[in-house]
Amino acid sequence: MGYGNLTRLNIPEGDYGGELDPHGQFGDGNPIGGNVTSNVTGSNQNYAEWMQYISYNQFCIRVCTNANSTYSAAAMCWHELDEMGCEFVMPGNYQINGTFETCEADVAYPPGWYPTATANGTPVFSAFAQRYTGTLTNGQVYTVGDTATPTAPYTIPSSSNCATQATISNGIPLTSLGFAAEATGTHAGTATSKASASSATGKSSSSSEGSSSAGERNVNVGGNWFALALSLVSGVGAVALFH
């Protein structure tokens, strides 16, 4: 999760953005071609389940690899809540801007899941479905989803043992690209900037079309540093938070 002046990526000021994921209409990515590859295991590995949200001033990304008897990796990266925003689908501490840190934390429930009871020692959940109205090819209008939208996730996972890290950057000074250096961030002159927290709701007016580009970032996992290669859209570089 992170903040930035993402209007520099042609996201309009005030646009609350939307979601990128590996599914989409044809199952080839939303947008087509989007993927996450990492060498965290020692060799390049493509991950089947991930999701990224980006607005004009905030972004977050989650790669889902673990499952248990209650929920799957696909449930942890549920991809049909694109209007809910980072703070709903990936709850955490969004109040620290200008600081990059890694923490140990509890595991969150899958996005939109709310425990309602326990049956034979197993939790029972209700799941929020985002409301959507569409039109079939025959012209018939249909509506799916819940009529009431929750204001917050069930819980925000607690975190501890946080360690401040140097701000991730691509090492290219903004001044070399014709931009004035930003005042915030550990590395002066990188793409770190000030921004206030954004609302968790809103429709996107930005397009998901664009050319792909690849970037590489270093991520600390279990005390070791690995390169995380992200193939994203429109030149968007993202920070991955693992805990």
PDB file of C-alpha atoms in Angstrom, residues 22-229:
ATOM      1  CA  PRO A  22      -5.668 -11.664 -13.590  1.00  0.00           C
ATOM      2  CA  HIS A  23      -9.261 -12.479 -14.551  1.00  0.00           C
ATOM      3  CA  GLY A  24     -11.389 -10.195 -16.720  1.00  0.00           C
ATOM      4  CA  GLN A  25     -14.032 -11.035 -19.294  1.00  0.00           C
ATOM      5  CA  PHE A  26     -11.865 -13.574 -21.127  1.00  0.00           C
ATOM      6  CA  GLY A  27      -9.781 -14.849 -18.204  1.00  0.00           C
ATOM      7  CA  ASP A  28      -6.620 -13.325 -19.680  1.00  0.00           C
ATOM      8  CA  GLY A  29      -6.224 -10.484 -17.198  1.00  0.00           C
ATOM      9  CA  ASN A  30      -8.016  -7.254 -16.447  1.00  0.00           C
ATOM     10  CA  PRO A  31      -6.629  -5.623 -18.497  1.00  0.00           C
ATOM     11  CA  ILE A  32      -5.494  -8.421 -20.805  1.00  0.00           C
ATOM     12  CA  GLY A  33      -1.857  -9.308 -20.209  1.00  0.00           C
ATOM     13  CA  GLY A  34      -1.620  -8.158 -16.600  1.00  0.00           C
ATOM     14  CA  ASN A  35       0.439 -10.550 -14.462  1.00  0.00           C
ATOM     15  CA  VAL A  36       2.621 -10.734 -11.358  1.00  0.00           C
ATOM     16  CA  THR A  37       5.886 -12.688 -11.425  1.00  0.00           C
ATOM     17  CA  SER A  38       8.299 -13.050  -8.494  1.00  0.00           C
ATOM     18  CA  ASN A  39      11.582 -14.828  -7.755  1.00  0.00           C
ATOM     19  CA  VAL A  40      10.875 -14.942  -4.008  1.00  0.00           C
ATOM     20  CA  THR A  41      11.247 -18.756  -4.141  1.00  0.00           C
ATOM     21  CA  GLY A  42      14.579 -18.563  -5.972  1.00  0.00           C
ATOM     22  CA  SER A  43      13.172 -18.920  -9.478  1.00  0.00           C
ATOM     23  CA  ASN A  44      10.663 -16.937 -11.492  1.00  0.00           C
ATOM     24  CA  GLN A  45       7.111 -17.828 -10.493  1.00  0.00           C
ATOM     25  CA  ASN A  46       3.893 -16.511 -12.012  1.00  0.00           C
ATOM     26  CA  TYR A  47       1.105 -16.076  -9.462  1.00  0.00           C
ATOM     27  CA  ALA A  48      -2.447 -16.946 -10.437  1.00  0.00           C
ATOM     28  CA  GLU A  49      -4.186 -14.727  -7.883  1.00  0.00           C
ATOM     29  CA  TRP A  50      -3.423 -11.064  -7.268  1.00  0.00           C
ATOM     30  CA  MET A  51      -5.171  -7.704  -7.284  1.00  0.00           C
ATOM     31  CA  GLN A  52      -4.056  -4.092  -7.554  1.00  0.00           C
ATOM     32  CA  TYR A  53      -6.014  -0.928  -6.854  1.00  0.00           C
ATOM     33  CA  ILE A  54      -4.895   2.512  -7.949  1.00  0.00           C
ATOM     34  CA  SER A  55      -6.477   5.961  -7.653  1.00  0.00           C
ATOM     35  CA  TYR A  56      -5.152   9.477  -8.182  1.00  0.00           C
ATOM     36  CA  ASN A  57      -3.271   9.443  -4.857  1.00  0.00           C
ATOM     37  CA  GLN A  58      -3.249   5.884  -3.464  1.00  0.00           C
ATOM     38  CA  PHE A  59      -2.336   2.362  -4.565  1.00  0.00           C
ATOM     39  CA  CYS A  60      -2.151  -1.142  -3.097  1.00  0.00           C
ATOM     40  CA  ILE A  61      -1.375  -4.631  -4.352  1.00  0.00           C
ATOM     41  CA  ARG A  62      -1.887  -8.094  -2.872  1.00  0.00           C
ATOM     42  CA  VAL A  63      -0.479 -11.394  -4.156  1.00  0.00           C
ATOM     43  CA  CYS A  64      -2.399 -14.388  -2.775  1.00  0.00           C
ATOM     44  CA  THR A  65      -0.569 -17.699  -2.434  1.00  0.00           C
ATOM     45  CA  ASN A  66      -1.843 -19.342   0.753  1.00  0.00           C
ATOM     46  CA  ALA A  67      -5.140 -21.110   1.360  1.00  0.00           C
ATOM     47  CA  ASN A  68      -6.676 -23.016   4.254  1.00  0.00           C
ATOM     48  CA  SER A  69      -9.778 -25.086   4.935  1.00  0.00           C
ATOM     49  CA  THR A  70     -11.891 -21.925   5.242  1.00  0.00           C
ATOM     50  CA  TYR A  71     -10.934 -19.887   2.183  1.00  0.00           C
ATOM     51  CA  SER A  72      -8.887 -20.160  -0.993  1.00  0.00           C
ATOM     52  CA  ALA A  73      -6.217 -17.918  -2.487  1.00  0.00           C
ATOM     53  CA  ALA A  74      -8.846 -16.745  -4.983  1.00  0.00           C
ATOM     54  CA  ALA A  75     -11.109 -15.661  -2.104  1.00  0.00           C
ATOM     55  CA  MET A  76      -8.260 -13.671  -0.527  1.00  0.00           C
ATOM     56  CA  CYS A  77      -7.839 -11.830  -3.840  1.00  0.00           C
ATOM     57  CA  TRP A  78     -11.553 -11.578  -4.641  1.00  0.00           C
ATOM     58  CA  HIS A  79     -11.775  -9.433  -7.769  1.00  0.00           C
ATOM     59  CA  GLU A  80     -15.389  -8.222  -7.898  1.00  0.00           C
ATOM     60  CA  LEU A  81     -15.147  -5.300  -5.461  1.00  0.00           C
ATOM     61  CA  ASP A  82     -13.494  -2.822  -7.796  1.00  0.00           C
ATOM     62  CA  GLU A  83     -15.417   0.221  -6.482  1.00  0.00           C
ATOM     63  CA  MET A  84     -14.634  -0.401  -2.799  1.00  0.00           C
ATOM     64  CA  GLY A  85     -11.017   0.769  -2.766  1.00  0.00           C
ATOM     65  CA  CYS A  86      -7.814  -0.177  -0.940  1.00  0.00           C
ATOM     66  CA  GLU A  87      -8.938   0.495   2.612  1.00  0.00           C
ATOM     67  CA  PHE A  88     -11.842  -1.955   2.269  1.00  0.00           C
ATOM     68  CA  VAL A  89     -10.264  -4.838   0.331  1.00  0.00           C
ATOM     69  CA  MET A  90      -6.799  -4.589   1.924  1.00  0.00           C
ATOM     70  CA  PRO A  91      -7.388  -3.139   5.404  1.00  0.00           C
ATOM     71  CA  GLY A  92      -4.317  -1.915   7.240  1.00  0.00           C
ATOM     72  CA  ASN A  93      -2.653   1.198   8.616  1.00  0.00           C
ATOM     73  CA  TYR A  94      -3.195   3.842   5.949  1.00  0.00           C
ATOM     74  CA  GLN A  95      -2.507   6.737   8.322  1.00  0.00           C
ATOM     75  CA  ILE A  96       1.264   6.768   7.829  1.00  0.00           C
ATOM     76  CA  ASN A  97       2.218   8.680   4.693  1.00  0.00           C
ATOM     77  CA  GLY A  98       5.860   9.211   3.829  1.00  0.00           C
ATOM     78  CA  THR A  99       7.039   6.096   5.708  1.00  0.00           C
ATOM     79  CA  PHE A 100       7.850   2.701   4.178  1.00  0.00           C
ATOM     80  CA  GLU A 101       7.862  -0.164   6.663  1.00  0.00           C
ATOM     81  CA  THR A 102       7.497  -3.921   6.910  1.00  0.00           C
ATOM     82  CA  CYS A 103       5.528  -5.503   9.754  1.00  0.00           C
ATOM     83  CA  GLU A 104       4.296  -8.764  11.182  1.00  0.00           C
ATOM     84  CA  ALA A 105       0.500  -8.824  11.149  1.00  0.00           C
ATOM     85  CA  ASP A 106      -2.574 -10.938  11.584  1.00  0.00           C
ATOM     86  CA  VAL A 107      -4.216 -12.355   8.471  1.00  0.00           C
ATOM     87  CA  ALA A 108      -7.235 -10.435   7.222  1.00  0.00           C
ATOM     88  CA  TYR A 109     -10.490 -12.073   6.221  1.00  0.00           C
ATOM     89  CA  PRO A 110     -11.102 -12.264   2.471  1.00  0.00           C
ATOM     90  CA  PRO A 111     -12.504  -8.988   1.093  1.00  0.00           C
ATOM     91  CA  GLY A 112     -16.193  -8.583   1.886  1.00  0.00           C
ATOM     92  CA  TRP A 113     -16.372 -11.544   4.293  1.00  0.00           C
ATOM     93  CA  TYR A 114     -18.109 -11.106   7.665  1.00  0.00           C
ATOM     94  CA  PRO A 115     -18.275 -13.891  10.301  1.00  0.00           C
ATOM     95  CA  THR A 116     -21.859 -14.479  11.407  1.00  0.00           C
ATOM     96  CA  ALA A 117     -21.785 -17.688  13.471  1.00  0.00           C
ATOM     97  CA  THR A 118     -19.894 -20.883  14.235  1.00  0.00           C
ATOM     98  CA  ALA A 119     -21.132 -24.333  13.201  1.00  0.00           C
ATOM     99  CA  ASN A 120     -19.380 -27.392  14.638  1.00  0.00           C
ATOM    100  CA  GLY A 121     -16.346 -25.273  15.420  1.00  0.00           C
ATOM    101  CA  THR A 122     -16.160 -23.835  11.907  1.00  0.00           C
ATOM    102  CA  PRO A 123     -16.825 -20.115  11.268  1.00  0.00           C
ATOM    103  CA  VAL A 124     -19.784 -19.246   9.057  1.00  0.00           C
ATOM    104  CA  PHE A 125     -19.478 -16.140   6.895  1.00  0.00           C
ATOM    105  CA  SER A 126     -21.671 -13.812   4.914  1.00  0.00           C
ATOM    106  CA  ALA A 127     -20.110 -12.270   1.808  1.00  0.00           C
ATOM    107  CA  PHE A 128     -20.800  -8.803   0.426  1.00  0.00           C
ATOM    108  CA  ALA A 129     -21.514  -8.666  -3.310  1.00  0.00           C
ATOM    109  CA  GLN A 130     -20.996  -5.305  -4.989  1.00  0.00           C
ATOM    110  CA  ARG A 131     -24.165  -4.059  -6.673  1.00  0.00           C
ATOM    111  CA  TYR A 132     -24.055  -3.882 -10.442  1.00  0.00           C
ATOM    112  CA  THR A 133     -26.559  -3.179 -13.185  1.00  0.00           C
ATOM    113  CA  GLY A 134     -25.846  -4.345 -16.725  1.00  0.00           C
ATOM    114  CA  THR A 135     -27.502  -5.087 -20.038  1.00  0.00           C
ATOM    115  CA  LEU A 136     -27.614  -8.484 -21.754  1.00  0.00           C
ATOM    116  CA  THR A 137     -27.065  -8.894 -25.487  1.00  0.00           C
ATOM    117  CA  ASN A 138     -30.841  -9.148 -25.962  1.00  0.00           C
ATOM    118  CA  GLY A 139     -31.296  -5.743 -24.337  1.00  0.00           C
ATOM    119  CA  GLN A 140     -32.606  -7.066 -21.028  1.00  0.00           C
ATOM    120  CA  VAL A 141     -31.391  -5.097 -18.004  1.00  0.00           C
ATOM    121  CA  TYR A 142     -30.291  -7.051 -14.931  1.00  0.00           C
ATOM    122  CA  THR A 143     -29.083  -6.136 -11.442  1.00  0.00           C
ATOM    123  CA  VAL A 144     -26.973  -8.263  -9.106  1.00  0.00           C
ATOM    124  CA  GLY A 145     -25.431  -7.689  -5.703  1.00  0.00           C
ATOM    125  CA  ASP A 146     -26.494  -6.357  -2.329  1.00  0.00           C
ATOM    126  CA  THR A 147     -28.632  -3.258  -1.896  1.00  0.00           C
ATOM    127  CA  ALA A 148     -26.664  -2.110   1.173  1.00  0.00           C
ATOM    128  CA  THR A 149     -22.940  -1.345   0.976  1.00  0.00           C
ATOM    129  CA  PRO A 150     -20.880  -1.880   4.152  1.00  0.00           C
ATOM    130  CA  THR A 151     -18.951   1.119   5.428  1.00  0.00           C
ATOM    131  CA  ALA A 152     -15.893  -0.853   6.574  1.00  0.00           C
ATOM    132  CA  PRO A 153     -14.347  -4.329   6.563  1.00  0.00           C
ATOM    133  CA  TYR A 154     -15.145  -6.604   9.496  1.00  0.00           C
ATOM    134  CA  THR A 155     -11.808  -5.899  11.142  1.00  0.00           C
ATOM    135  CA  ILE A 156      -8.443  -4.275  10.517  1.00  0.00           C
ATOM    136  CA  PRO A 157      -5.655  -6.776  11.272  1.00  0.00           C
ATOM    137  CA  SER A 158      -3.333  -5.739  14.082  1.00  0.00           C
ATOM    138  CA  SER A 159       0.368  -5.412  13.316  1.00  0.00           C
ATOM    139  CA  SER A 160       3.580  -5.408  15.346  1.00  0.00           C
ATOM    140  CA  ASN A 161       7.364  -5.513  15.043  1.00  0.00           C
ATOM    141  CA  CYS A 162       7.318  -2.880  12.316  1.00  0.00           C
ATOM    142  CA  ALA A 163      10.677  -1.889  10.864  1.00  0.00           C
ATOM    143  CA  THR A 164      11.167   1.249   8.801  1.00  0.00           C
ATOM    144  CA  GLN A 165      12.808   0.630   5.444  1.00  0.00           C
ATOM    145  CA  ALA A 166      14.289   2.936   2.855  1.00  0.00           C
ATOM    146  CA  THR A 167      11.667   4.184   0.432  1.00  0.00           C
ATOM    147  CA  ILE A 168      11.451   2.004  -2.676  1.00  0.00           C
ATOM    148  CA  SER A 169      12.301   3.863  -5.863  1.00  0.00           C
ATOM    149  CA  ASN A 170      13.494   3.112  -9.359  1.00  0.00           C
ATOM    150  CA  GLY A 171      16.655   5.131  -8.780  1.00  0.00           C
ATOM    151  CA  ILE A 172      15.863   7.621 -11.537  1.00  0.00           C
ATOM    152  CA  PRO A 173      15.837  11.215 -10.208  1.00  0.00           C
ATOM    153  CA  LEU A 174      12.689  13.098 -11.184  1.00  0.00           C
ATOM    154  CA  THR A 175      14.850  16.071 -12.088  1.00  0.00           C
ATOM    155  CA  SER A 176      16.384  14.028 -14.919  1.00  0.00           C
ATOM    156  CA  LEU A 177      12.875  13.602 -16.332  1.00  0.00           C
ATOM    157  CA  GLY A 178      12.091  17.297 -16.156  1.00  0.00           C
ATOM    158  CA  PHE A 179      10.151  17.213 -12.858  1.00  0.00           C
ATOM    159  CA  ALA A 180      10.872  19.184  -9.709  1.00  0.00           C
ATOM    160  CA  ALA A 181      12.126  17.043  -6.821  1.00  0.00           C
ATOM    161  CA  GLU A 182       9.570  16.155  -4.146  1.00  0.00           C
ATOM    162  CA  ALA A 183      10.327  17.053  -0.533  1.00  0.00           C
ATOM    163  CA  THR A 184       9.042  13.850   1.075  1.00  0.00           C
ATOM    164  CA  GLY A 185      10.406  10.319   1.139  1.00  0.00           C
ATOM    165  CA  THR A 186      13.721   8.795   2.136  1.00  0.00           C
ATOM    166  CA  HIS A 187      15.212   9.244  -1.334  1.00  0.00           C
ATOM    167  CA  ALA A 188      14.832  12.890  -2.302  1.00  0.00           C
ATOM    168  CA  GLY A 189      13.921  13.416  -5.908  1.00  0.00           C
ATOM    169  CA  THR A 190      12.164  10.099  -6.435  1.00  0.00           C
ATOM    170  CA  ALA A 191       8.496   9.576  -7.190  1.00  0.00           C
ATOM    171  CA  THR A 192       7.406   9.780  -3.532  1.00  0.00           C
ATOM    172  CA  SER A 193       4.976  12.600  -2.804  1.00  0.00           C
ATOM    173  CA  LYS A 194       2.513  13.822  -0.230  1.00  0.00           C
ATOM    174  CA  ALA A 195      -1.135  12.840  -0.471  1.00  0.00           C
ATOM    175  CA  SER A 196      -4.091  12.606   1.849  1.00  0.00           C
ATOM    176  CA  ALA A 197      -6.123   9.454   2.422  1.00  0.00           C
ATOM    177  CA  SER A 198      -8.846   8.944  -0.152  1.00  0.00           C
ATOM    178  CA  SER A 199     -12.379   7.680   0.139  1.00  0.00           C
ATOM    179  CA  ALA A 200     -12.964   3.964  -0.310  1.00  0.00           C
ATOM    180  CA  THR A 201     -15.778   4.383  -2.780  1.00  0.00           C
ATOM    181  CA  GLY A 202     -16.297   5.991  -6.174  1.00  0.00           C
ATOM    182  CA  LYS A 203     -16.435   5.090  -9.830  1.00  0.00           C
ATOM    183  CA  SER A 204     -13.462   5.247 -12.134  1.00  0.00           C
ATOM    184  CA  SER A 205     -13.372   7.493 -15.161  1.00  0.00           C
ATOM    185  CA  SER A 206      -9.868   6.443 -16.140  1.00  0.00           C
ATOM    186  CA  SER A 207      -9.165   3.930 -18.868  1.00  0.00           C
ATOM    187  CA  SER A 208      -7.339   0.659 -18.322  1.00  0.00           C
ATOM    188  CA  GLU A 209      -5.953   0.635 -21.823  1.00  0.00           C
ATOM    189  CA  GLY A 210      -2.270   1.160 -22.423  1.00  0.00           C
ATOM    190  CA  SER A 211       1.001  -0.536 -23.135  1.00  0.00           C
ATOM    191  CA  SER A 212       2.699  -2.899 -20.702  1.00  0.00           C
ATOM    192  CA  SER A 213       6.006  -2.234 -19.029  1.00  0.00           C
ATOM    193  CA  ALA A 214       8.106  -4.247 -16.621  1.00  0.00           C
ATOM    194  CA  GLY A 215       9.753  -3.060 -13.417  1.00  0.00           C
ATOM    195  CA  GLU A 216      11.747  -4.635 -10.626  1.00  0.00           C
ATOM    196  CA  ARG A 217      11.481  -3.863  -6.917  1.00  0.00           C
ATOM    197  CA  ASN A 218      13.205  -5.354  -3.892  1.00  0.00           C
ATOM    198  CA  VAL A 219      10.977  -6.761  -1.155  1.00  0.00           C
ATOM    199  CA  ASN A 220      11.931  -8.010   2.302  1.00  0.00           C
ATOM    200  CA  VAL A 221      10.421 -11.428   3.062  1.00  0.00           C
ATOM    201  CA  GLY A 222      11.510 -13.257   6.196  1.00  0.00           C
ATOM    202  CA  GLY A 223      14.628 -11.098   6.527  1.00  0.00           C
ATOM    203  CA  ASN A 224      15.803 -11.795   2.975  1.00  0.00           C
ATOM    204  CA  TRP A 225      15.680  -9.470  -0.001  1.00  0.00           C
ATOM    205  CA  PHE A 226      14.258 -10.647  -3.285  1.00  0.00           C
ATOM    206  CA  ALA A 227      13.399  -8.994  -6.574  1.00  0.00           C
ATOM    207  CA  LEU A 228       9.732  -8.702  -7.402  1.00  0.00           C
ATOM    208  CA  ALA A 229       9.026  -8.240 -11.096  1.00  0.00           C
TER     209      ALA A 229
END
